[in-house]
Coordinates of C-alpha atoms and ligand atoms in Angstrom, one line a residue:
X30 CA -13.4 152.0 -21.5
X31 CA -12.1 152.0 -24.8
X32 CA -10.5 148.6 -26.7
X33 CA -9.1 149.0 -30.1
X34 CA -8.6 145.6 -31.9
X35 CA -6.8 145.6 -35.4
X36 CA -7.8 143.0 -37.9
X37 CA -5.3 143.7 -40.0
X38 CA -2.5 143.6 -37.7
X39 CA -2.0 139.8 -37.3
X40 CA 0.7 139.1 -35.0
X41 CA 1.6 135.0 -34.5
X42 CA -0.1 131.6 -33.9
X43 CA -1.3 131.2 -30.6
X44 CA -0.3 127.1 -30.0
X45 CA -3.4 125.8 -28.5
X46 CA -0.7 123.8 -26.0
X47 CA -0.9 127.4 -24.1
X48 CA -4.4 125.8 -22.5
X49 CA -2.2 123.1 -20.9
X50 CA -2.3 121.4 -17.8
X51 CA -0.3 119.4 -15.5
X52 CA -1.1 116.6 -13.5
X53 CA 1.2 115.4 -10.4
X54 CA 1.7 112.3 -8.6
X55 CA 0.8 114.7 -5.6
X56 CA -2.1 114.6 -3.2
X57 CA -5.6 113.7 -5.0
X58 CA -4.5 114.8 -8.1
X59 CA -4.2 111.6 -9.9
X60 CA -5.8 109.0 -7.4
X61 CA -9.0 110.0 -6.7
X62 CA -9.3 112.9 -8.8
X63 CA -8.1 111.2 -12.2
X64 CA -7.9 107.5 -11.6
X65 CA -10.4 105.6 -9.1
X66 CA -9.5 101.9 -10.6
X67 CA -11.3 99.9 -12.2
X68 CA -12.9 98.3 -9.0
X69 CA -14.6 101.6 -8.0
X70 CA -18.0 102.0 -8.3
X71 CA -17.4 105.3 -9.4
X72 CA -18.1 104.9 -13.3
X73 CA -14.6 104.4 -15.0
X74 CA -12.9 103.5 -18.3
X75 CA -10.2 101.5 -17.4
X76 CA -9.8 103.1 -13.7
X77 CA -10.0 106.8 -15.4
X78 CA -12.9 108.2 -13.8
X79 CA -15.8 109.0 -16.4
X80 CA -16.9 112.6 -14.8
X81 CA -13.8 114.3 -15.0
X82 CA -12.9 112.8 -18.4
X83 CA -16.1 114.4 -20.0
X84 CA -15.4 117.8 -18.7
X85 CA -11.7 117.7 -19.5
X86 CA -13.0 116.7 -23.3
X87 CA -15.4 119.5 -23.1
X88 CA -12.5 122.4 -22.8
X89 CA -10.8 120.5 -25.9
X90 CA -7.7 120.1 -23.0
X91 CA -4.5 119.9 -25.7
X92 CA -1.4 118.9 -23.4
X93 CA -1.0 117.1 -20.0
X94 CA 2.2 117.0 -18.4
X95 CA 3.0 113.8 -16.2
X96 CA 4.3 112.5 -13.8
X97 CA 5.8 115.7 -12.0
X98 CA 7.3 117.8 -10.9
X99 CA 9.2 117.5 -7.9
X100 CA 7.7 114.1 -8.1
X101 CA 9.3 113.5 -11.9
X102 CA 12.8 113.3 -10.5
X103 CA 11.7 111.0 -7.7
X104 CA 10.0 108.7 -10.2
X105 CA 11.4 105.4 -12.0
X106 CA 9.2 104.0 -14.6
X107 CA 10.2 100.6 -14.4
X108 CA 8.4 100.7 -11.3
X109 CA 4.6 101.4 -12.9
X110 CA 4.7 98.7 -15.6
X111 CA 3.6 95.2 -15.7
X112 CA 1.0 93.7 -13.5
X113 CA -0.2 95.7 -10.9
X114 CA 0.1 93.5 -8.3
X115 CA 3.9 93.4 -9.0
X116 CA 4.0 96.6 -9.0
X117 CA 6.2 98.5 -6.1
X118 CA 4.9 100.1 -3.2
X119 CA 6.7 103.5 -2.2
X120 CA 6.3 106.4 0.5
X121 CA 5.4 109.4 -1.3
X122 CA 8.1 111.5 0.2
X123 CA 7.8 114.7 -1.4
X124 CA 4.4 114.9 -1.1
X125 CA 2.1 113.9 2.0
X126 CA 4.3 110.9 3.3
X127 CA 1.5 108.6 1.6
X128 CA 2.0 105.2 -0.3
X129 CA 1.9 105.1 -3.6
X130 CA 1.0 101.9 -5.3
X131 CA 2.3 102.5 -8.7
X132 CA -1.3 101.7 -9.9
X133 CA -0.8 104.5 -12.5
X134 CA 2.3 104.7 -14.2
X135 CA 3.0 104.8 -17.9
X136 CA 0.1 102.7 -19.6
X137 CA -2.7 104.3 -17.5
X138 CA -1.4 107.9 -18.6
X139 CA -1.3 107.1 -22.5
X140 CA -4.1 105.7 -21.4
X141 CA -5.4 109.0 -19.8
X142 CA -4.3 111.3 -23.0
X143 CA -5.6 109.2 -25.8
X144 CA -9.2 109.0 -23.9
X145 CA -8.8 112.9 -23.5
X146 CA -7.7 113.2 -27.2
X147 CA -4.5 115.4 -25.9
X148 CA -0.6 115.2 -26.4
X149 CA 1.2 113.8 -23.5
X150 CA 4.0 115.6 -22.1
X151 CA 6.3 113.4 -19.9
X152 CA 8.5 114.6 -17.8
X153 CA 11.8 112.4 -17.5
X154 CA 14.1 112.0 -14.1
X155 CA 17.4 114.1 -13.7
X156 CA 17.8 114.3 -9.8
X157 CA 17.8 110.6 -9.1
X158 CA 17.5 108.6 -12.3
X159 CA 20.2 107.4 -15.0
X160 CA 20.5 108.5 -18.2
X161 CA 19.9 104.7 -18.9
X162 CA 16.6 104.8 -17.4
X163 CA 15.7 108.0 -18.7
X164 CA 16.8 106.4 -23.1
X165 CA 15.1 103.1 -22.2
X166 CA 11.8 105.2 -21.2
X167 CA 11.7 106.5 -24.2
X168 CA 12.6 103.6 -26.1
X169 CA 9.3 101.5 -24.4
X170 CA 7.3 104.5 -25.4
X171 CA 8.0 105.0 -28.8
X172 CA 10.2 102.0 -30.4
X173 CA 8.5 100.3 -33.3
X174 CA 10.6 97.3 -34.0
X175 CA 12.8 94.6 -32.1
X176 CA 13.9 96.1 -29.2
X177 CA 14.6 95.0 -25.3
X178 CA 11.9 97.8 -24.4
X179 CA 9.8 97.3 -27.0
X180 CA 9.3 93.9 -26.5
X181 CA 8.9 94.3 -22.6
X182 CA 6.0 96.7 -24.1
X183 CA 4.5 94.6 -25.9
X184 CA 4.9 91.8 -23.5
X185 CA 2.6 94.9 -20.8
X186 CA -0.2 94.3 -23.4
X187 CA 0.8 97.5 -25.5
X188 CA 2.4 96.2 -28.8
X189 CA 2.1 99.3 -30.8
X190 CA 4.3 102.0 -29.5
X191 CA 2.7 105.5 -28.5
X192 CA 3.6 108.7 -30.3
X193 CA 5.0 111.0 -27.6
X194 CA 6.2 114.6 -28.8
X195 CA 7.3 116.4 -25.8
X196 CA 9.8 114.8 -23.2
X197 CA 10.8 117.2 -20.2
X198 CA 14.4 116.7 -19.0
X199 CA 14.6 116.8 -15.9
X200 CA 12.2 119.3 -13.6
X201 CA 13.3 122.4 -11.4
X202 CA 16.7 120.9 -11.2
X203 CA 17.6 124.2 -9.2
X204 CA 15.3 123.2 -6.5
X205 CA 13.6 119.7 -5.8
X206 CA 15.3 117.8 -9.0
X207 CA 18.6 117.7 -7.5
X208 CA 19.9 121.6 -6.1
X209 CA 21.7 122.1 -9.3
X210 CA 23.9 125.7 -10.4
X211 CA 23.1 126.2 -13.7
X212 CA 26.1 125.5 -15.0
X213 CA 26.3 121.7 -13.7
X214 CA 22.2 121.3 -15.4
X215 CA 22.9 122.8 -18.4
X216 CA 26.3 119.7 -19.0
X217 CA 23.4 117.1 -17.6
X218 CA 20.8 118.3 -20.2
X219 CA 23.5 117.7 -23.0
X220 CA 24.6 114.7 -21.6
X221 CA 20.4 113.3 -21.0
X222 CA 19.3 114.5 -23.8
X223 CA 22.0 113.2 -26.1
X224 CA 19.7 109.2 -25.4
X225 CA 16.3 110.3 -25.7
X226 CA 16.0 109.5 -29.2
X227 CA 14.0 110.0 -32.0
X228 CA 12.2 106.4 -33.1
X229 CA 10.5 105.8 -36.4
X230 CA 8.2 108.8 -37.2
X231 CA 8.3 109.7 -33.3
X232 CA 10.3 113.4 -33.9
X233 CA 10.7 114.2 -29.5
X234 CA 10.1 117.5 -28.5
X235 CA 13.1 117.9 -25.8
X236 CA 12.4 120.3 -23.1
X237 CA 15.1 121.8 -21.1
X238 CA 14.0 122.8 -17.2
X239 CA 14.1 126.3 -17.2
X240 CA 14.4 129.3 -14.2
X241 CA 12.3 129.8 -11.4
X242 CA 10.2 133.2 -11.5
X243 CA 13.0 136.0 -12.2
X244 CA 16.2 133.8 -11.8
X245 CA 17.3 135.3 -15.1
X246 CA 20.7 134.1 -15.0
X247 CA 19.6 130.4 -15.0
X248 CA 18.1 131.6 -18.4
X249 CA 21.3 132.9 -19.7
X250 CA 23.4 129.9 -18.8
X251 CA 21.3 127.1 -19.9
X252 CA 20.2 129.2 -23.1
X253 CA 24.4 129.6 -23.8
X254 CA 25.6 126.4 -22.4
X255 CA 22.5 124.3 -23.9
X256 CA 20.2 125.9 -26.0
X257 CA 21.3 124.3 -29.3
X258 CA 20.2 121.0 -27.9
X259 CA 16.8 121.6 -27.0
X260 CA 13.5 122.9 -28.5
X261 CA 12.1 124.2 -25.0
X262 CA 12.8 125.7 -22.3
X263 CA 10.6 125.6 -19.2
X264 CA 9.6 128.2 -16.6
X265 CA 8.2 128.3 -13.7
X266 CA 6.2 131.0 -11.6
X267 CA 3.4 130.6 -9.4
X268 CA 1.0 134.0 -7.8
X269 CA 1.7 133.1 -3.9
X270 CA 0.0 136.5 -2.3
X271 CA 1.2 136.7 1.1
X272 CA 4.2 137.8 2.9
X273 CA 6.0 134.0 2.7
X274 CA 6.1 130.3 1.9
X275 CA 4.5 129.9 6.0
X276 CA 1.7 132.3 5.3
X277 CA 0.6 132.5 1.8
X278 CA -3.2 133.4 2.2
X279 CA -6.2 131.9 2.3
X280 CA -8.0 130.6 -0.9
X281 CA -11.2 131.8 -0.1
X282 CA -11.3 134.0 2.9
X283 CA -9.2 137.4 1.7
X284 CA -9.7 141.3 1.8
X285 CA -9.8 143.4 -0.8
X286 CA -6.1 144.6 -0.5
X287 CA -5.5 140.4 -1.1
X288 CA -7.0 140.1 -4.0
X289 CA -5.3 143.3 -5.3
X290 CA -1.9 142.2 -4.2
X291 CA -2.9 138.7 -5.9
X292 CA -3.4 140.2 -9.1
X293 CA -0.6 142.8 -8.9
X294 CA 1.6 139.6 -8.2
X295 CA -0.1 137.4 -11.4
X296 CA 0.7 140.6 -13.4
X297 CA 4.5 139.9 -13.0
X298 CA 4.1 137.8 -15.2
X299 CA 4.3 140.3 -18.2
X300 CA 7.5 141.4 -17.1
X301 CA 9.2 137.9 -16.3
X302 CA 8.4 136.3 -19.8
X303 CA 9.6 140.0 -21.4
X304 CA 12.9 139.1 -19.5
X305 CA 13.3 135.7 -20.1
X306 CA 12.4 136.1 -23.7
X307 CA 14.8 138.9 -24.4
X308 CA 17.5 136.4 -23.0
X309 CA 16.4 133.9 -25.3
X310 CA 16.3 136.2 -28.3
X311 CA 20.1 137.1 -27.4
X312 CA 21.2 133.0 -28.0
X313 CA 18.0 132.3 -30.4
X314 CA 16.8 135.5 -32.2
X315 CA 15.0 133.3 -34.7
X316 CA 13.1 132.1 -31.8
X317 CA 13.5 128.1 -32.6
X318 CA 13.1 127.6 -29.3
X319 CA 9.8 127.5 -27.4
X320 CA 9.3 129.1 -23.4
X321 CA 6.8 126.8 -21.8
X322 CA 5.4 128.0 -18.9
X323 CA 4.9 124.5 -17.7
X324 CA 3.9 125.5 -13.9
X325 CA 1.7 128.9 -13.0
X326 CA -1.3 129.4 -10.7
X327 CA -2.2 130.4 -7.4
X328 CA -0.4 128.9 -4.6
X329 CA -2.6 129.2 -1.1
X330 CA -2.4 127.6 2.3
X331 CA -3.8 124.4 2.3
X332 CA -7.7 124.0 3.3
X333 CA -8.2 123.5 6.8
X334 CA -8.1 119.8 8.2
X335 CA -6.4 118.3 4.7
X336 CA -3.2 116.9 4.5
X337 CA -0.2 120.0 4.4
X338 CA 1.4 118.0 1.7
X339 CA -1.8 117.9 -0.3
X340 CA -1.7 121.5 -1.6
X341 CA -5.3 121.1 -2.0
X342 CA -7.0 124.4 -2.1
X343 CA -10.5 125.9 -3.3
X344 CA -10.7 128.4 -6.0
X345 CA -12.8 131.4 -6.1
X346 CA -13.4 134.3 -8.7
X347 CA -10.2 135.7 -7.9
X348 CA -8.5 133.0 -9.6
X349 CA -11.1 133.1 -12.6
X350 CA -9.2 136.4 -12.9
X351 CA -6.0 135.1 -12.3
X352 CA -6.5 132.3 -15.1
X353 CA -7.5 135.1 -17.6
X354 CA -4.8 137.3 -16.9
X355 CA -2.0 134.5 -17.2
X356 CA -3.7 133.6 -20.6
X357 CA -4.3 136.5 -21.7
X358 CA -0.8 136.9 -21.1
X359 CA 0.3 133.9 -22.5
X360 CA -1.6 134.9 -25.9
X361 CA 0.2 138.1 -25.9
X362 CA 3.5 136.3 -26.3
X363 CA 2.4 134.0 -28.9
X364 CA 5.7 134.6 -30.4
X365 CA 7.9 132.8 -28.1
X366 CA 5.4 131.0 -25.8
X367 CA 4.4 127.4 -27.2
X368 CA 3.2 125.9 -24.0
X369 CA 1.8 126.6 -20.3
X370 CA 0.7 123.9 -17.8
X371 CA -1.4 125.5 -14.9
X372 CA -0.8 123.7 -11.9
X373 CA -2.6 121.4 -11.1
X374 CA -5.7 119.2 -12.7
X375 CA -7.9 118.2 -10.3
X376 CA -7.6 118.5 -6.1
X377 CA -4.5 120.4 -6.1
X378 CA -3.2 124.4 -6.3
X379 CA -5.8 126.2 -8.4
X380 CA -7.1 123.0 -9.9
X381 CA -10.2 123.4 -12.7
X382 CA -11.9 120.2 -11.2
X383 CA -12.7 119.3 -7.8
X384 CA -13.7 116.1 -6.1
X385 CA -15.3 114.4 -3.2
X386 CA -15.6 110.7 -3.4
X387 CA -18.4 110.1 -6.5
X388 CA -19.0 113.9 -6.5
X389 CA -17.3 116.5 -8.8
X390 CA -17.0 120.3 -9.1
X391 CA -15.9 122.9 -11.9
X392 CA -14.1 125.8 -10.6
X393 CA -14.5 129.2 -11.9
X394 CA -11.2 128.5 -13.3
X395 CA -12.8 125.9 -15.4
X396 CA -14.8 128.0 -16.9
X397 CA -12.0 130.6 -18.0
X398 CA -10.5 127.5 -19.8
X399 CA -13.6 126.7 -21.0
X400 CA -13.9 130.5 -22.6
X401 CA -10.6 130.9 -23.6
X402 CA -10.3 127.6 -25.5
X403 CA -11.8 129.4 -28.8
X404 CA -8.2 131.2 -28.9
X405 CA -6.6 127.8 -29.4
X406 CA -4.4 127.7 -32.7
X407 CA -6.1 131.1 -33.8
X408 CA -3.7 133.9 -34.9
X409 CA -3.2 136.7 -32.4
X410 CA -4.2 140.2 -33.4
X411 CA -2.9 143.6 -32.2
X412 CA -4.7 145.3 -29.6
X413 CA -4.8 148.0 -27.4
X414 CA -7.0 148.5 -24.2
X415 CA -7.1 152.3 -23.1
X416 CA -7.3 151.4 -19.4
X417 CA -7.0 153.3 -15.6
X418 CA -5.4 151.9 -12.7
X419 CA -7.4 150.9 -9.7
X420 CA -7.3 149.0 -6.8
X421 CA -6.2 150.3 -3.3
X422 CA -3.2 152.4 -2.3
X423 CA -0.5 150.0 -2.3
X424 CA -2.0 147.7 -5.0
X425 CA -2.5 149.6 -8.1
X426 CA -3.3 148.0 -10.9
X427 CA -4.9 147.7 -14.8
X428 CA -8.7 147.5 -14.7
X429 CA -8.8 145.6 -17.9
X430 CA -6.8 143.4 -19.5
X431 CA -7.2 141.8 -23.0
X432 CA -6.2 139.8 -25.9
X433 CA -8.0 139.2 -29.7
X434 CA -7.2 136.7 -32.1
X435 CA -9.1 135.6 -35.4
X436 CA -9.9 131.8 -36.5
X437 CA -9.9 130.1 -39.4
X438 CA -13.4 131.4 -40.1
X439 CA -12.5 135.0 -40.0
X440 CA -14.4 135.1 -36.5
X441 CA -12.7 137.3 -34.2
X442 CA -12.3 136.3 -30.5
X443 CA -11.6 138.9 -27.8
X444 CA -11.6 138.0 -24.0
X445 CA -11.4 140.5 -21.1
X446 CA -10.6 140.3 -17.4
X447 CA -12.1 143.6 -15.2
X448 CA -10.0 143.5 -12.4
X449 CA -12.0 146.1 -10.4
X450 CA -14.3 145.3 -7.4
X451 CA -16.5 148.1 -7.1
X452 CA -17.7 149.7 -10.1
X453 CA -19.6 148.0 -13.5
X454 CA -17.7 149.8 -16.9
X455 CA -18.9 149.9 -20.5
X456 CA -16.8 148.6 -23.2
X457 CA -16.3 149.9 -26.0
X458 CA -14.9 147.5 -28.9
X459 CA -13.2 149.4 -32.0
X460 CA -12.2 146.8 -34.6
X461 CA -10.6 149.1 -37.2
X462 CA -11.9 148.8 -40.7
X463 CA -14.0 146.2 -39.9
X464 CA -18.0 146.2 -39.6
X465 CA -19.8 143.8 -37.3
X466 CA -22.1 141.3 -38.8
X467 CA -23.1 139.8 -35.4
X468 CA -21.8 139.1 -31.9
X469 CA -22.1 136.5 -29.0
X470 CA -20.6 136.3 -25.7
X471 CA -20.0 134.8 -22.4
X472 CA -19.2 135.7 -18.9
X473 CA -18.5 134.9 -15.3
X474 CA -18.7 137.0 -12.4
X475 CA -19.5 137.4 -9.0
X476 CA -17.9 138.1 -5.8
X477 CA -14.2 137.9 -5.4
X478 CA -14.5 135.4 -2.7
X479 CA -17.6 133.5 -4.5
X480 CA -16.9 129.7 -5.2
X481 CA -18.6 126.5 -6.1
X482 CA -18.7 123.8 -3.4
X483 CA -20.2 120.3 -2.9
X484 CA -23.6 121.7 -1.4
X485 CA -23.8 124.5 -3.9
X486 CA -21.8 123.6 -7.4
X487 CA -23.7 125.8 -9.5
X488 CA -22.6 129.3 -8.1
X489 CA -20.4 130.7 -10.1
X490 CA -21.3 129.3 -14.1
X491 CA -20.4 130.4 -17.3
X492 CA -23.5 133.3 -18.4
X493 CA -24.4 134.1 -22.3
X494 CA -24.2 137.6 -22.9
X495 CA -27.3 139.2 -23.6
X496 CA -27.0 142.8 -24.5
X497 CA -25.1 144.1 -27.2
X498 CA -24.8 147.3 -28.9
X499 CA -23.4 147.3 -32.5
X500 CA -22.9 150.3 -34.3
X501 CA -20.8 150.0 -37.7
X502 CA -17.3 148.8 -36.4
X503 CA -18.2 149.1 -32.8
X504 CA -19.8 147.0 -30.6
X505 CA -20.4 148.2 -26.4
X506 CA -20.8 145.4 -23.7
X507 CA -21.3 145.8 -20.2
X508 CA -19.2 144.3 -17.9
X509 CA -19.7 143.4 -14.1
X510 CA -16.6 143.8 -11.1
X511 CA -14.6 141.5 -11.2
X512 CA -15.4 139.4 -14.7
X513 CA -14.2 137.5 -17.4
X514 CA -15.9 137.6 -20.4
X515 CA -15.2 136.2 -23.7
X516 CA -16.8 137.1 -27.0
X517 CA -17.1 135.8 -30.9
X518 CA -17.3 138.4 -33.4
X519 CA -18.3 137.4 -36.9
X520 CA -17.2 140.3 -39.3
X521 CA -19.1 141.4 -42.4
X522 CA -18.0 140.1 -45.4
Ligands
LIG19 O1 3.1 121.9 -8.4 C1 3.6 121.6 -7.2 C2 5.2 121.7 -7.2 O2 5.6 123.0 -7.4 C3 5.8 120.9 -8.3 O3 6.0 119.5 -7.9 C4 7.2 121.5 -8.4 O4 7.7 121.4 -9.7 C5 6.9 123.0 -8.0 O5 7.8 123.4 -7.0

């Protein structure tokens, strides 16, 4: 299988927020799985749980949206500020019926990012909050000076104010933020965004919610109506492989026509942000406005015996593949996609972190993220893969798909996903005009089905390469069914 990369074809920045992630007031996503308190016995920093923050550090994680969506336009700040004890008590509506406690709220997330080292993205209340609400949000986070808000900060124990760049405005308002036409949203967004103010040096990103998988027309409406007030636009699409929203599959127990249909489904996502973006070019040809793919990922049914409104589900070597397609995607249309935000953290959708109680487990999604972070701020290169289709009747379908980008060193990064399931290929790596000094890569495979659990964590890991052939400006690497692998090509001066 033949892969031409050209060095000198350098194509855009590929923002490192494209490794995003998103982290929900939803299930065990934050309690439990982010925040344990600072009574746990579970080691902690300030109730952030000490595990999870060391792995999350590890795949240099650059963006985390908070504190939804659907939850987002549920939410009212106010409510997680101040001494916990005052804090109010609420049902968790949207998701599981539970109670939340407000333990987390806006502290424990800055909180959160700074311990992380990553950008917080917040995600402000349309559906069900005031524009009032949503200014003096913004004012508590980022106000230096005398100011109601800033002084009820500083009063919360934070007196400096927090630098926060990107501020979502409200979250599928089409859907769960409020059942909005397009139209009616895109009037809101002026109005909304008109108070979220820029403070001192604090210059706010404003995100616009954007369409739902190919609801092109929300694109178009917003983009004409709104898209001179905003510096993003959002969009969501998640891979749900079966027939509905009742019977979407099983994480971990699928044929081989599943995990064909799951990819076929993940590869839509080519053709929706083609779409999208050609909309966007039509109102914004100088592309000044970002797509941020702030929700994607697998959505299964639920694991037996958990909660329905939990969306906690396990996450095989199928959606290792997923992951590096959607990235590899992503990278591809470095030009016009500044963020994506796969859904969600830890314990819910295709999560990259697991836990039980004091125990924790990386996915094999994890370890794409953990790959594909060497991309981060690099420049994307043209490249070509000379694939075949394969897969089953009804499920046809690229057997490798790729994307190269150089660093600031010169080193040239290159990761692949080989969809197929039955046969091993050899690759063969052009890089025109360009001789290889030396090469090193890494890998995960294994089963489709194959997964880490509690008992056994260590299944599916991230391999080093360890056979390489490099002939002039070639290099061939084997690669297994269904892989990832990711590799760092130094060139020759
Ligand atoms: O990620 C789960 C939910 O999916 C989000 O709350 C919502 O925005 C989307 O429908």
């Amino acid at each position: 299988m033949k892969l031409v990369v050209n060095p000198g074809k350098k194509l855009a920045t590929i923002n490192k927020n494209i490794y995003g992630h998103f982290s929900e007031h939803l299930g065990r996503c934050i309690y439990e799985g982010l925040y344990v308190g600072e009574d746990s016995e579970i080691e902690n920093i300030g109730g952030i749980r000490v595990d999870v923050l060391e792995a999350l550090k590890k795949i240099k994680l650059p963006v985390l949206r908070w504190p939804g969506g659907c939850f987002a336009d549920e939410y009212h700040w106010k409510d997680g500020i101040g001494p916990k004890e005052n804090r109010k008590k609420m049902i968790n509506t949207h998701w599981g019926g539970v109670v939340e406690d407000n333990s987390f709220g806006t502290h424990e997330f800055m909180r959160l990012c700074e311990l992380i080292g990553c950008e917080p993205y917040i995600n402000g209340n349309v559906g069900s909050g005031t524009v009032q609400e949503m200014s003096e949000w913004v004012e508590y986070m980022t106000f230096d000076g005398l100011s109601p808000m800033a002084q009820l900060r500083e009063e919360n124990g934070h007196k400096e104010p927090w630098a926060v760049k990107y501020f979502g405005v409200g979250n599928e308002n089409w859907g769960c933020g409020g059942n909005m036409r397009p139209e009616y949203y895109a009037d809101l967004y002026r109005r909304f965004s008109t108070y979220v103010r820029n403070y001192g040096d604090n210059k706010v990103y404003k995100i616009a919610c954007g369409a739902n998988n190919f609801d092109y027309n929300w694109t178009d409406v917003v983009m004409k109506i709104a898209g001179r007030f905003m510096d993003g636009l959002s969009l969501h699409y998640y891979t749900v492989p079966g027939e509905s929203w009742q019977n979407k599959g099983s994480a971990t127990v699928f044929s081989d026509e599943d995990y064909y249909t799951t990819l076929k489904k993940t590869l839509l996502m080519e053709e929706i942000l083609t779409k999208h973006s050609s909309i966007m070019d039509k109102y914004d040809p100088d592309k000044r406005v970002g797509l941020l793919v702030d929700e994607w990922g697998t959505w299964y049914d639920v694991e037996e015996g958990t909660n329905p409104g939990f969306l906690y589900q396990q996450n095989t070597m199928r959606d290792a593949l997923v992951a590096g397609i959607n990235l590899n995607i992503f990278n591809k249309h470095a030009d016009r996609v500044q963020m994506a935000n796969i859904a969600q953290l830890v314990n819910v959708l295709q999560a990259i972190i697991l836990t039980e109680g004091e125990k924790m487990i990386l996915t094999p999604t994890y370890h794409v993220f953990d790959m594909f972070a060497s991309h981060q701020d690099n420049t994307l290169l043209e490249s070509q893969v000379f694939n075949k289709m394969v897969g089953t009747e009804d499920n046809q379908i690229p057997n490798v798909v790729e994307s190269a980008s150089v660093n600031e060193e010169g080193q040239i990064i290159i990761t692949l996903c080989h969809t197929d399931l039955s046969t091993d290929i050899m690759m063969d790596i052009e890089l025109l005009d360009t001789q290889v000094q030396s090469v090193t890569g890494q890998y995960v495979s294994g089963a489709s089905s194959a997964h880490n659990t509690f008992e056994n964590p260590d299944l599916v890991v991230k391999e080093e390469v360890k056979e390489f052939k490099i002939l002039g400006n070639h290099i061939e690497v084997a690669m297994a069914p269904c892989s990832v692998l990711q590799l760092t090509i130094s060139p020759k001066e």
